[in-house]
Coordinates of C-alpha atoms in Angstrom, one line a residue:
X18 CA 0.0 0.0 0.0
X19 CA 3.1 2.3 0.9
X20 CA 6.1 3.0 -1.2
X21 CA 8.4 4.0 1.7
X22 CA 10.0 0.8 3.3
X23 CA 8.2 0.9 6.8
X24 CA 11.5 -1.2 8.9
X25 CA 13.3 2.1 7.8
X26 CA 10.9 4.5 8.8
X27 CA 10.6 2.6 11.9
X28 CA 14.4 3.0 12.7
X29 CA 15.1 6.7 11.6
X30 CA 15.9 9.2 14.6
X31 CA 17.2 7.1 17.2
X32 CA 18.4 10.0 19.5
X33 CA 14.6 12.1 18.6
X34 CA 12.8 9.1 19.9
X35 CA 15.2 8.5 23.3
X36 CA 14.3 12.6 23.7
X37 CA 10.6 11.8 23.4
X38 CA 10.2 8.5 25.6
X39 CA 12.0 10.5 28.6
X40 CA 9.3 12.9 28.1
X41 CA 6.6 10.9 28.7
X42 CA 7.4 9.8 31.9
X43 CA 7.6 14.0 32.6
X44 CA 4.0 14.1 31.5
X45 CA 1.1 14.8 34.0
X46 CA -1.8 15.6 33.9
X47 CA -1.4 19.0 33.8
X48 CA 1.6 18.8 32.1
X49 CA 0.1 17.8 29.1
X50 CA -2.9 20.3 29.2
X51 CA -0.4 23.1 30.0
X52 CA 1.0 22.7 26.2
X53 CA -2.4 24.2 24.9
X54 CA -3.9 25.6 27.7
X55 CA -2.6 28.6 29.8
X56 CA -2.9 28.8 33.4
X57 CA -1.2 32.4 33.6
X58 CA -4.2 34.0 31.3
X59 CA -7.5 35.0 31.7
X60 CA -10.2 32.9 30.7
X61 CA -11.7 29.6 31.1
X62 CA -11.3 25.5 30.6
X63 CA -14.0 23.0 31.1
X64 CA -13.8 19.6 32.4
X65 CA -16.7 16.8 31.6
X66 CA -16.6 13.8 34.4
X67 CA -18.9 10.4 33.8
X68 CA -19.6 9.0 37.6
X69 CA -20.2 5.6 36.3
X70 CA -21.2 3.8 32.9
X71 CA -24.6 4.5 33.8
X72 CA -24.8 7.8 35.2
X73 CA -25.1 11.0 32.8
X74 CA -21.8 13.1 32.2
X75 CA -21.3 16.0 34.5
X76 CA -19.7 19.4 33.2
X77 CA -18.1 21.9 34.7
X78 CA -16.3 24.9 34.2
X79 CA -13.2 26.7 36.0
X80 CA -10.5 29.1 35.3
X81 CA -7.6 28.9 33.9
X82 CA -5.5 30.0 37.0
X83 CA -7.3 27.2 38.8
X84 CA -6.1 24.2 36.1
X85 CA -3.1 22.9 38.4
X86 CA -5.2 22.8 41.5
X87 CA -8.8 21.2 39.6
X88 CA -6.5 18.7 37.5
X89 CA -4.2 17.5 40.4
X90 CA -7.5 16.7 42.8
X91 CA -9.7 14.8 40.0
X92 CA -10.5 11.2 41.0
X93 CA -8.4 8.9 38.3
X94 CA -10.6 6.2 38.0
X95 CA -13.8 8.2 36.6
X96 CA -14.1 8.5 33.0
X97 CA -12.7 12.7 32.3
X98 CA -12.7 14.7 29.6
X99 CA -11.0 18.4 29.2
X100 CA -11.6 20.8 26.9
X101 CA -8.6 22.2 24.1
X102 CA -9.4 25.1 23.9
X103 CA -9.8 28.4 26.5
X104 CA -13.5 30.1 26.7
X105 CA -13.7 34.1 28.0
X106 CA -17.1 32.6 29.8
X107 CA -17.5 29.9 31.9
X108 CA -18.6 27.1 29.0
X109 CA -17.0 25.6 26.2
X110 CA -19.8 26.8 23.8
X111 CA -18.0 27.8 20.6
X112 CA -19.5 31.2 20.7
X113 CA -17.5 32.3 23.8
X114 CA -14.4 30.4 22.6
X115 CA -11.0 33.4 23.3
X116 CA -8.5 30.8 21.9
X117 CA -7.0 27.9 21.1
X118 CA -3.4 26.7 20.8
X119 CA -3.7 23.3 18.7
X120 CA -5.1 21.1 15.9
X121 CA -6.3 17.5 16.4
X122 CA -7.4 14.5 15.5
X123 CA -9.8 11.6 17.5
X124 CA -8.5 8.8 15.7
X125 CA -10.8 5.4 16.5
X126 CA -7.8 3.0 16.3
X127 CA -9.9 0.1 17.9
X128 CA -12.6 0.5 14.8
X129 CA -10.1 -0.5 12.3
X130 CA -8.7 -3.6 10.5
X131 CA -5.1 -2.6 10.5
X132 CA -5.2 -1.8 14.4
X133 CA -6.5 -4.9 15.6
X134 CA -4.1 -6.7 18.6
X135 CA -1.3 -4.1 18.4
X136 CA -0.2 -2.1 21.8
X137 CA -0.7 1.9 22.1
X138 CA 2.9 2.0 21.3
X139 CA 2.7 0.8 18.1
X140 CA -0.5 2.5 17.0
X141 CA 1.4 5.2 17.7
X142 CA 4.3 3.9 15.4
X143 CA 1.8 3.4 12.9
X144 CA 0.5 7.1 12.7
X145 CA 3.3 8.9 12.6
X146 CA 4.2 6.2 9.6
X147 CA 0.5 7.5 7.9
X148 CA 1.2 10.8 9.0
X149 CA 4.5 10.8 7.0
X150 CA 3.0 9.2 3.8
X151 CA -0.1 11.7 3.7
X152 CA 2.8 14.8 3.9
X153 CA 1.8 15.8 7.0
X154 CA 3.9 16.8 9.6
X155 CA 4.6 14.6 13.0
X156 CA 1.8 15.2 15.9
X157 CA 3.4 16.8 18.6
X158 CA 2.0 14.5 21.2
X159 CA 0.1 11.0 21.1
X160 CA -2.5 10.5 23.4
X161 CA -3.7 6.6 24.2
X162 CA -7.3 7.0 25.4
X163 CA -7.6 3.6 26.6
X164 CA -8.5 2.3 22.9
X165 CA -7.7 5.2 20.3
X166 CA -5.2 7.7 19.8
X167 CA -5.5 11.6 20.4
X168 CA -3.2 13.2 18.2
X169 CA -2.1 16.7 18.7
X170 CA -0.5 19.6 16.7
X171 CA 0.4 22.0 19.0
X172 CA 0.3 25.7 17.5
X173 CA 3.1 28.5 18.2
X174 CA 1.2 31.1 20.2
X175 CA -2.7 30.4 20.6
X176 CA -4.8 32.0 17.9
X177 CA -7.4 34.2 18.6
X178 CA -11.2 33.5 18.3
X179 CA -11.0 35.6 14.8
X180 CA -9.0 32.8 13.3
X181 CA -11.8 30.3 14.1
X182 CA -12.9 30.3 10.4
X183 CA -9.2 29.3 9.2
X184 CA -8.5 27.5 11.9
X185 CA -11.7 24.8 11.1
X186 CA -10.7 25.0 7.3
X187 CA -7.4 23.6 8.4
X188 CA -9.3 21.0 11.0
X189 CA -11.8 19.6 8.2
X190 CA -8.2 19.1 6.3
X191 CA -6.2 17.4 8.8
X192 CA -9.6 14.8 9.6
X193 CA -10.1 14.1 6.1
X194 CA -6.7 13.4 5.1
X195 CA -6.6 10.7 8.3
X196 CA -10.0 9.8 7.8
X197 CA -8.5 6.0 6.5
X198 CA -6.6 5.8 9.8
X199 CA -10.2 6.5 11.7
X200 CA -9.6 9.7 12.1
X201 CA -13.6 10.7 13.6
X202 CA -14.9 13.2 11.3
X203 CA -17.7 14.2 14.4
X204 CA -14.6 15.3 16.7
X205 CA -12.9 17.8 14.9
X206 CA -14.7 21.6 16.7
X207 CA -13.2 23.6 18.5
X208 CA -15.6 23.1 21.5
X209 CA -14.6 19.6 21.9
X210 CA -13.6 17.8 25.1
X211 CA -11.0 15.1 24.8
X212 CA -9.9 12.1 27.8
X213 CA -7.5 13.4 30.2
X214 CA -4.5 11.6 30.8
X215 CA -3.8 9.4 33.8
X216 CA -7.8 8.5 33.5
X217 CA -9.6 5.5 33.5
X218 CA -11.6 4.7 30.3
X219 CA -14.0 2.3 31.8
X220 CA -14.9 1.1 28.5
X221 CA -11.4 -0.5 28.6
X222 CA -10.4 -0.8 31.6
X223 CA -6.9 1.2 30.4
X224 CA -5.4 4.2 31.5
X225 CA -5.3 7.4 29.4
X226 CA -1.3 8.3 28.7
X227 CA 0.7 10.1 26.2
X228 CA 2.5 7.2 24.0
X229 CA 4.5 9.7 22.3
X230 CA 6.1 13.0 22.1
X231 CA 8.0 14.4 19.1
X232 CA 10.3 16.6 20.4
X233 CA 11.5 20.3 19.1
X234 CA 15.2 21.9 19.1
X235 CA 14.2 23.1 22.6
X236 CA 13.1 19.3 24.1
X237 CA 9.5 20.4 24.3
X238 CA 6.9 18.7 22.3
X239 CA 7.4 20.8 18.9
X240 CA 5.4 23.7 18.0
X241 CA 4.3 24.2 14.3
X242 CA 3.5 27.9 12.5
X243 CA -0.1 28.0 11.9
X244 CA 0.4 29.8 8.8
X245 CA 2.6 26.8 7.5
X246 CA 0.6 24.0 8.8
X247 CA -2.1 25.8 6.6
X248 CA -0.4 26.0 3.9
X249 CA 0.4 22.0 4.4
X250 CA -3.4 21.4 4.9
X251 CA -5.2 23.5 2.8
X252 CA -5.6 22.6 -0.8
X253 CA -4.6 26.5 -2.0
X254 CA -2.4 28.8 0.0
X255 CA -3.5 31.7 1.7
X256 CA -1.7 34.0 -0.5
X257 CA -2.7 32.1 -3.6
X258 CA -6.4 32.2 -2.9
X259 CA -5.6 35.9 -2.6
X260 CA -4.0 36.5 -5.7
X261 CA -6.9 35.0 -7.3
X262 CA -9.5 37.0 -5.5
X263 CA -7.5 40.2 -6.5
X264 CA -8.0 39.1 -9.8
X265 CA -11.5 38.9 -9.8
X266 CA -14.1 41.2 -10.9
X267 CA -15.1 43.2 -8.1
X268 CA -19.0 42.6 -7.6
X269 CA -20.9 45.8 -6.1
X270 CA -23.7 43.5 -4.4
X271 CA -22.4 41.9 -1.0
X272 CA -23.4 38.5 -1.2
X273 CA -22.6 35.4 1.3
X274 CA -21.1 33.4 -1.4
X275 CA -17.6 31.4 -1.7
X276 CA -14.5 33.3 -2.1
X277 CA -16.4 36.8 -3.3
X278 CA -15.1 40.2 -3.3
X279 CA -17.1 43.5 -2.5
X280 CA -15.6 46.4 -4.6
X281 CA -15.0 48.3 -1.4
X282 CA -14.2 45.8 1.7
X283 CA -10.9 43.3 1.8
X284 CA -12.0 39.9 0.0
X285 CA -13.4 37.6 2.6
X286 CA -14.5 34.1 2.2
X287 CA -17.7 32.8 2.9
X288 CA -16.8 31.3 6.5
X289 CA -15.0 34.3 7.8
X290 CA -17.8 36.9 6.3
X291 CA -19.5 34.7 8.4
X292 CA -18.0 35.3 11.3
X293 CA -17.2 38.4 11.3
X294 CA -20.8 39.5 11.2
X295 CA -21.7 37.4 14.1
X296 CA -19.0 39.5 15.7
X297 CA -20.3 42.7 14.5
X298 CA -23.8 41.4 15.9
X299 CA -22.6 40.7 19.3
X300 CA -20.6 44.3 18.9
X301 CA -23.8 46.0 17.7
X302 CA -24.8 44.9 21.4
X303 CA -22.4 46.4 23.7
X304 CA -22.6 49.7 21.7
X305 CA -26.0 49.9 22.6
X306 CA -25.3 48.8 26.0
X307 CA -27.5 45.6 25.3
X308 CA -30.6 44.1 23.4
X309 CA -34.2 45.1 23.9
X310 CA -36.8 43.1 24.9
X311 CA -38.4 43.3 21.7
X312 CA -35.4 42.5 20.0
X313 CA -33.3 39.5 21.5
X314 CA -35.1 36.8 19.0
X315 CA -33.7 38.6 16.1
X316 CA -30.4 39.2 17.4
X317 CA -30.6 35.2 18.6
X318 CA -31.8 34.1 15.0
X319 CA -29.3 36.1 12.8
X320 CA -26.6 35.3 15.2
X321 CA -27.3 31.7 15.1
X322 CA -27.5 32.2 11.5
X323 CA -24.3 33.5 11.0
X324 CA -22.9 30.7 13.3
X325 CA -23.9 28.3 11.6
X326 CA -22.9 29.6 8.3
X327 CA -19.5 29.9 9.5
X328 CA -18.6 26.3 10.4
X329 CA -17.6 27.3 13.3
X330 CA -21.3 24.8 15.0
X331 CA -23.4 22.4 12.7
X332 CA -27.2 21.3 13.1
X333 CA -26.4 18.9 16.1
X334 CA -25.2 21.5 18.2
X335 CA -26.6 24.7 17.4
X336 CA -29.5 24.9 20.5
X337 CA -26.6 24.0 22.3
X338 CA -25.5 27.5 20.8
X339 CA -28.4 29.1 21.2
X340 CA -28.8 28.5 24.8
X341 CA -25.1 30.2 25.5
X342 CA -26.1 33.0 22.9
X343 CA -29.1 33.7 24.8
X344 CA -28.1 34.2 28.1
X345 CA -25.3 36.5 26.9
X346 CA -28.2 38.7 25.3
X347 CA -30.2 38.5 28.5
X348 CA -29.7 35.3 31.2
X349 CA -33.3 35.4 32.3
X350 CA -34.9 35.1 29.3
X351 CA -36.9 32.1 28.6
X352 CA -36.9 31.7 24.8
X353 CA -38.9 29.3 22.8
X354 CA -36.6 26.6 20.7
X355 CA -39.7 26.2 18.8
X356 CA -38.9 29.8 17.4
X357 CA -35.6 28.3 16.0
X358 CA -37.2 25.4 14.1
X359 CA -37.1 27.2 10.4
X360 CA -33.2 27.8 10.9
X361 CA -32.9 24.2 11.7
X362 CA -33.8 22.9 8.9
X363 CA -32.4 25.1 6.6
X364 CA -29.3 24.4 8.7
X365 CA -29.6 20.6 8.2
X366 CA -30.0 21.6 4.2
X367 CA -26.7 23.8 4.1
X368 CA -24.8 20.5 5.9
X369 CA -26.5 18.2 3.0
X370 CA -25.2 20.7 0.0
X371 CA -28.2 21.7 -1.1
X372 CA -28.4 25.1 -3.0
X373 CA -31.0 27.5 -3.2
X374 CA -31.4 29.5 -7.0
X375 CA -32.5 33.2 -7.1
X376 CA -32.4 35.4 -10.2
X377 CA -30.3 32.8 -12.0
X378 CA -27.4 32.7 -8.8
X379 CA -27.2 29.7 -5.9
X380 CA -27.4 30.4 -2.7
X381 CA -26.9 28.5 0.8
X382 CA -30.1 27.5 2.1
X383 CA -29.1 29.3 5.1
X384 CA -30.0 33.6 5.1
X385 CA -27.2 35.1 3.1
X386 CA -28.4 38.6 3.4
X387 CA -26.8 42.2 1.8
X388 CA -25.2 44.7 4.1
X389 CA -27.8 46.7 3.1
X390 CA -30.6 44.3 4.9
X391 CA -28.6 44.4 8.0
X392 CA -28.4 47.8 8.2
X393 CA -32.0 48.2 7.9
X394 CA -33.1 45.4 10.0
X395 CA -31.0 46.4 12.9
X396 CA -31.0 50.2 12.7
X397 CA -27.6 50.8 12.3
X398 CA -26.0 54.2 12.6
X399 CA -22.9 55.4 10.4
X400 CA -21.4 56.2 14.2
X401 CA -22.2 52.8 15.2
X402 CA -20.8 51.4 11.4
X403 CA -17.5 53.0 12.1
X404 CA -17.1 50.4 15.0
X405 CA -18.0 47.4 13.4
X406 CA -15.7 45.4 10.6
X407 CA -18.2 44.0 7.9
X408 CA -21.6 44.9 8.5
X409 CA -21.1 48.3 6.9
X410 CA -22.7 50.3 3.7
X411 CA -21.1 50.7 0.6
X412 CA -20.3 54.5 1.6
X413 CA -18.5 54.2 4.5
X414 CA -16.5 51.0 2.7
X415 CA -15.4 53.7 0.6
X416 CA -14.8 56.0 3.2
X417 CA -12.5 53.9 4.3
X418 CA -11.0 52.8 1.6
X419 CA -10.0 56.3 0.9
X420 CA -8.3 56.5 4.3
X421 CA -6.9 53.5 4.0
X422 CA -5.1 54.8 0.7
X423 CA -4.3 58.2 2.3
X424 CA -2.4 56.4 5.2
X425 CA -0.6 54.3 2.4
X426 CA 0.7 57.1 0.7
X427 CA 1.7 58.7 3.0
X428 CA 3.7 56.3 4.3
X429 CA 5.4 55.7 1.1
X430 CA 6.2 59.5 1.0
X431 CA 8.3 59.0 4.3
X432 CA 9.7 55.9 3.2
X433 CA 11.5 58.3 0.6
X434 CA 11.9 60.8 2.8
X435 CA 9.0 63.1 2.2
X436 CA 7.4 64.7 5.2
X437 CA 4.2 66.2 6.2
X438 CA 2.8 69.8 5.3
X439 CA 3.0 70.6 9.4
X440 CA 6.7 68.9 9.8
X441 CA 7.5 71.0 6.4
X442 CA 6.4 74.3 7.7
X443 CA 8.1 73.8 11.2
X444 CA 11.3 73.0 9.8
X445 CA 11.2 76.2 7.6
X446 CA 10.4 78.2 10.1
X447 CA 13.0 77.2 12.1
X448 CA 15.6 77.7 9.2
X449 CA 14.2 81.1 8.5
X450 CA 14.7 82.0 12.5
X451 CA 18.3 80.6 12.2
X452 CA 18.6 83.2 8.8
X453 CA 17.6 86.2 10.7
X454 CA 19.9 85.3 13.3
X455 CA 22.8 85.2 11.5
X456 CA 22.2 88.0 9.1
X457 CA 22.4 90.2 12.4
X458 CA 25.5 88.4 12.8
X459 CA 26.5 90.1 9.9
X460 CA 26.9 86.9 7.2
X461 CA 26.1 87.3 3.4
X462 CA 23.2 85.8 2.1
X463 CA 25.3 83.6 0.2
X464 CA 27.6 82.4 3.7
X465 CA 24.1 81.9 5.3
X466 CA 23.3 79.4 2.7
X467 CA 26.0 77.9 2.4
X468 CA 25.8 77.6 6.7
X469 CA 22.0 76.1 6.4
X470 CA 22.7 73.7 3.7
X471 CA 19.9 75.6 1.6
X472 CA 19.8 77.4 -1.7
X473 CA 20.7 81.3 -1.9
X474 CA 17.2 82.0 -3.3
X475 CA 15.7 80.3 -0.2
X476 CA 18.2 82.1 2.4
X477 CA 17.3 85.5 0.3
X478 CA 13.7 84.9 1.2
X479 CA 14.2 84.0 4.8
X480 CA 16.1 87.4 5.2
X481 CA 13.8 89.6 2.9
X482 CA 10.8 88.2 5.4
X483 CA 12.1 88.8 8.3

């Protein structure tokens, strides 16, 4: 099946691999959460506990500062899960998500043919071999969950929530490409909890542990770029998808569509348009210094909307959503789900791929609305536009386009040693004080210039004005 001779592949590294297996024995439990999750910033981590076989999960939410302490005192032989990434409120809702500092894959080693009766050790040997033939880099760590494998790509620096549209483009990549391996295409959101090591998975009976570590120049498990790992992911670079977008035909109708470009905004795909508006939404909010009764369903449906459209939540989890999007517009209010039953569907729709015609153009099923709707629907001011990032008109696009361009040129202008009209006029009156002063000192207009470094016309006219 594979062209590169597995014995060697096996063998390569000797003195990586003696780095990593002294590492394991180094990892605890918070060890091994403290590579993607920070106890020294602000924010939050969750931690989902099953008593027994029987009983329902129980979830719970704490802050980071309070990770070495909550980690250190859980009881090891309950099945635990923790959370990879860090929320700014206390759930791991993908709506409040502030960060996250990895990319992973649940791969469901005890499903498949090729795993059958080898240790943890081994499937781990075996990963990094399919890793290796798919062109994707080593996982940073390996995580036995009692009968999978977690694998981990730890990130340099954690990316912010704005990157959540990228960052899911590059964790739809990295699932599919293992998806022969068992990779689970259902585990790949950012809200997801994963086993904690040095836990019991009572399915097993088998302890949760890290099986490998692939070490950097520094020891530590290795950090990747995000911006190369999405290069290696994606199936077109960044820069290349730009280029192409450039290229494009600006359209003057801002339309939720894949890739498009509005003649006045930077090009933005479909997920991160997305996005952003949700973002502007929840932005609209604290401008106003909250929602009105009247109007928390329509912030909680076009939100939602917007959520869903990004990628960033699917069908199956978006009352989940909801709920958390709710109580940040108001946490007493007792909305009915049943309001939400349209979006649902249309939701369930957009994940099938079906397309919705208009005028000639497809459409997600899902409301792909102009700037110009939002505007109207929400009431927005141009003070409150100049605040938000995409949900803008088409006149204050251009307005700041043109101030965009201003603050280009006159940058370039200094890069070649132009300066300002008001650092121009200050330095001319200075030289024309210097003149006078030296005149009385009885120099020639010509010494004067020469003195100044400026022309004799220019040191005449600083004289003659004075």
């Amino acid at each position: 099946m594979y062209s590169t001779s597995f014995a060697s592949f096996f063998n390569y590294g000797n003195k990586k691999k003696q780095m990593a297996q002294a590492q394991l024995k180094l990892f605890s439990p918070h060890d091994e959460a403290q590579c993607y999750l920070d106890s020294s910033r602000q924010g939050f981590f969750s931690i989902l506990v099953a008593p027994s076989l029987s009983s329902a999960k129980r979830q719970q939410s704490y802050r980071l500062a309070e990770m070495p302490t909550v980690l250190s005192g859980l009881d090891k032989t309950r099945d635990t899960w923790l959370s990879q990434a860090e929320f700014f409120r206390p759930n791991r809702r993908v709506v409040n998500l502030a960060r996250i500092g990895l990319l992973f894959a649940d791969i469901d080693s005890y499903r498949q043919d090729w795993a059958q009766g080898r240790s943890p050790e081994r499937l781990a040997t075996d990963v990094l071999f399919f890793c290796r033939e798919e062109g994707l880099p080593p996982p940073s760590i390996l995580v036995f969950s009692g009968r999978g494998l977690q694998a981990k790509w730890l990130i340099e620096g954690a990316l912010p929530r704005q990157a959540l549209p990228r960052w899911n483009a590059c964790q739809r990549a990295l699932v599919d490409r293992l998806a022969f391996a068992g990779a689970d295409p259902a585990a790949r959101d950012a809200s997801r909890v994963l086993r904690l090591i040095n836990t019991v998975n009572t399915k097993s009976g088998e302890i949760c542990r890290v099986v490998h570590v692939e070490p950097g120049e520094d020891g530590q498990p290795i950090r990747y770029g995000f911006e190369w790992l999405a290069e290696t992911l994606l199936p077109i670079g960044r820069w290349d998808l730009e280029s192409k977008k450039k290229a494009r035909k600006a359209s003057s109708e801002l339309k939720l569509v894949p890739g498009y470009h509005t003649g006045n905004l930077r090009p933005l795909n479909g997920r991160q348009l997305a996005w952003s508006r949700l973002e502007d939404l929840r932005l609209l909010a604290e401008l106003r210094g909250g929602v009105h009764e009247g109007e928390r369903m329509l912030h909680l449906f076009w939100r939602l909307n917007f959520l869903l459209l990004s990628g960033a939540t699917h069908s199956g989890g978006m009352f989940h959503e909801a709920v958390a999007l709710a109580r940040e517009l108001d946490p007493s209010w007792g909305y009915s789900s049943s309001d939400l039953t349209t979006l649902y569907r249309k939701a369930q729709a957009y994940e099938a791929g079906e397309r919705v015609e208009f005028n000639g153009k497809q459409f997600a099923p899902l409301y792909t609305p102009r700037n110009a709707t939002l505007i109207s629907i929400f009431g927005i001011t141009d003070q409150e536009q100049r605040s938000l990032s995409t949900v803008i008109s088409q006149e204050m696009a251009l307005e700041r386009r043109r101030e965009r361009d201003r603050k280009r040129d006159e940058a370039r202008r200094r890069a070649v040693g132009e300066v300002d009209r008001q650092t121009y006029i200050e330095v001319a009156q200075n030289k024309k004080a210097q003149a006078l002063v030296l005149r009385a000192q009885g120099l020639t207009v010509r010494a004067i210039a020469a003195r100044l470094g400026i022309s004799k016309t220019a040191a005449a006219d600083y004289v003659a004005g004075g």
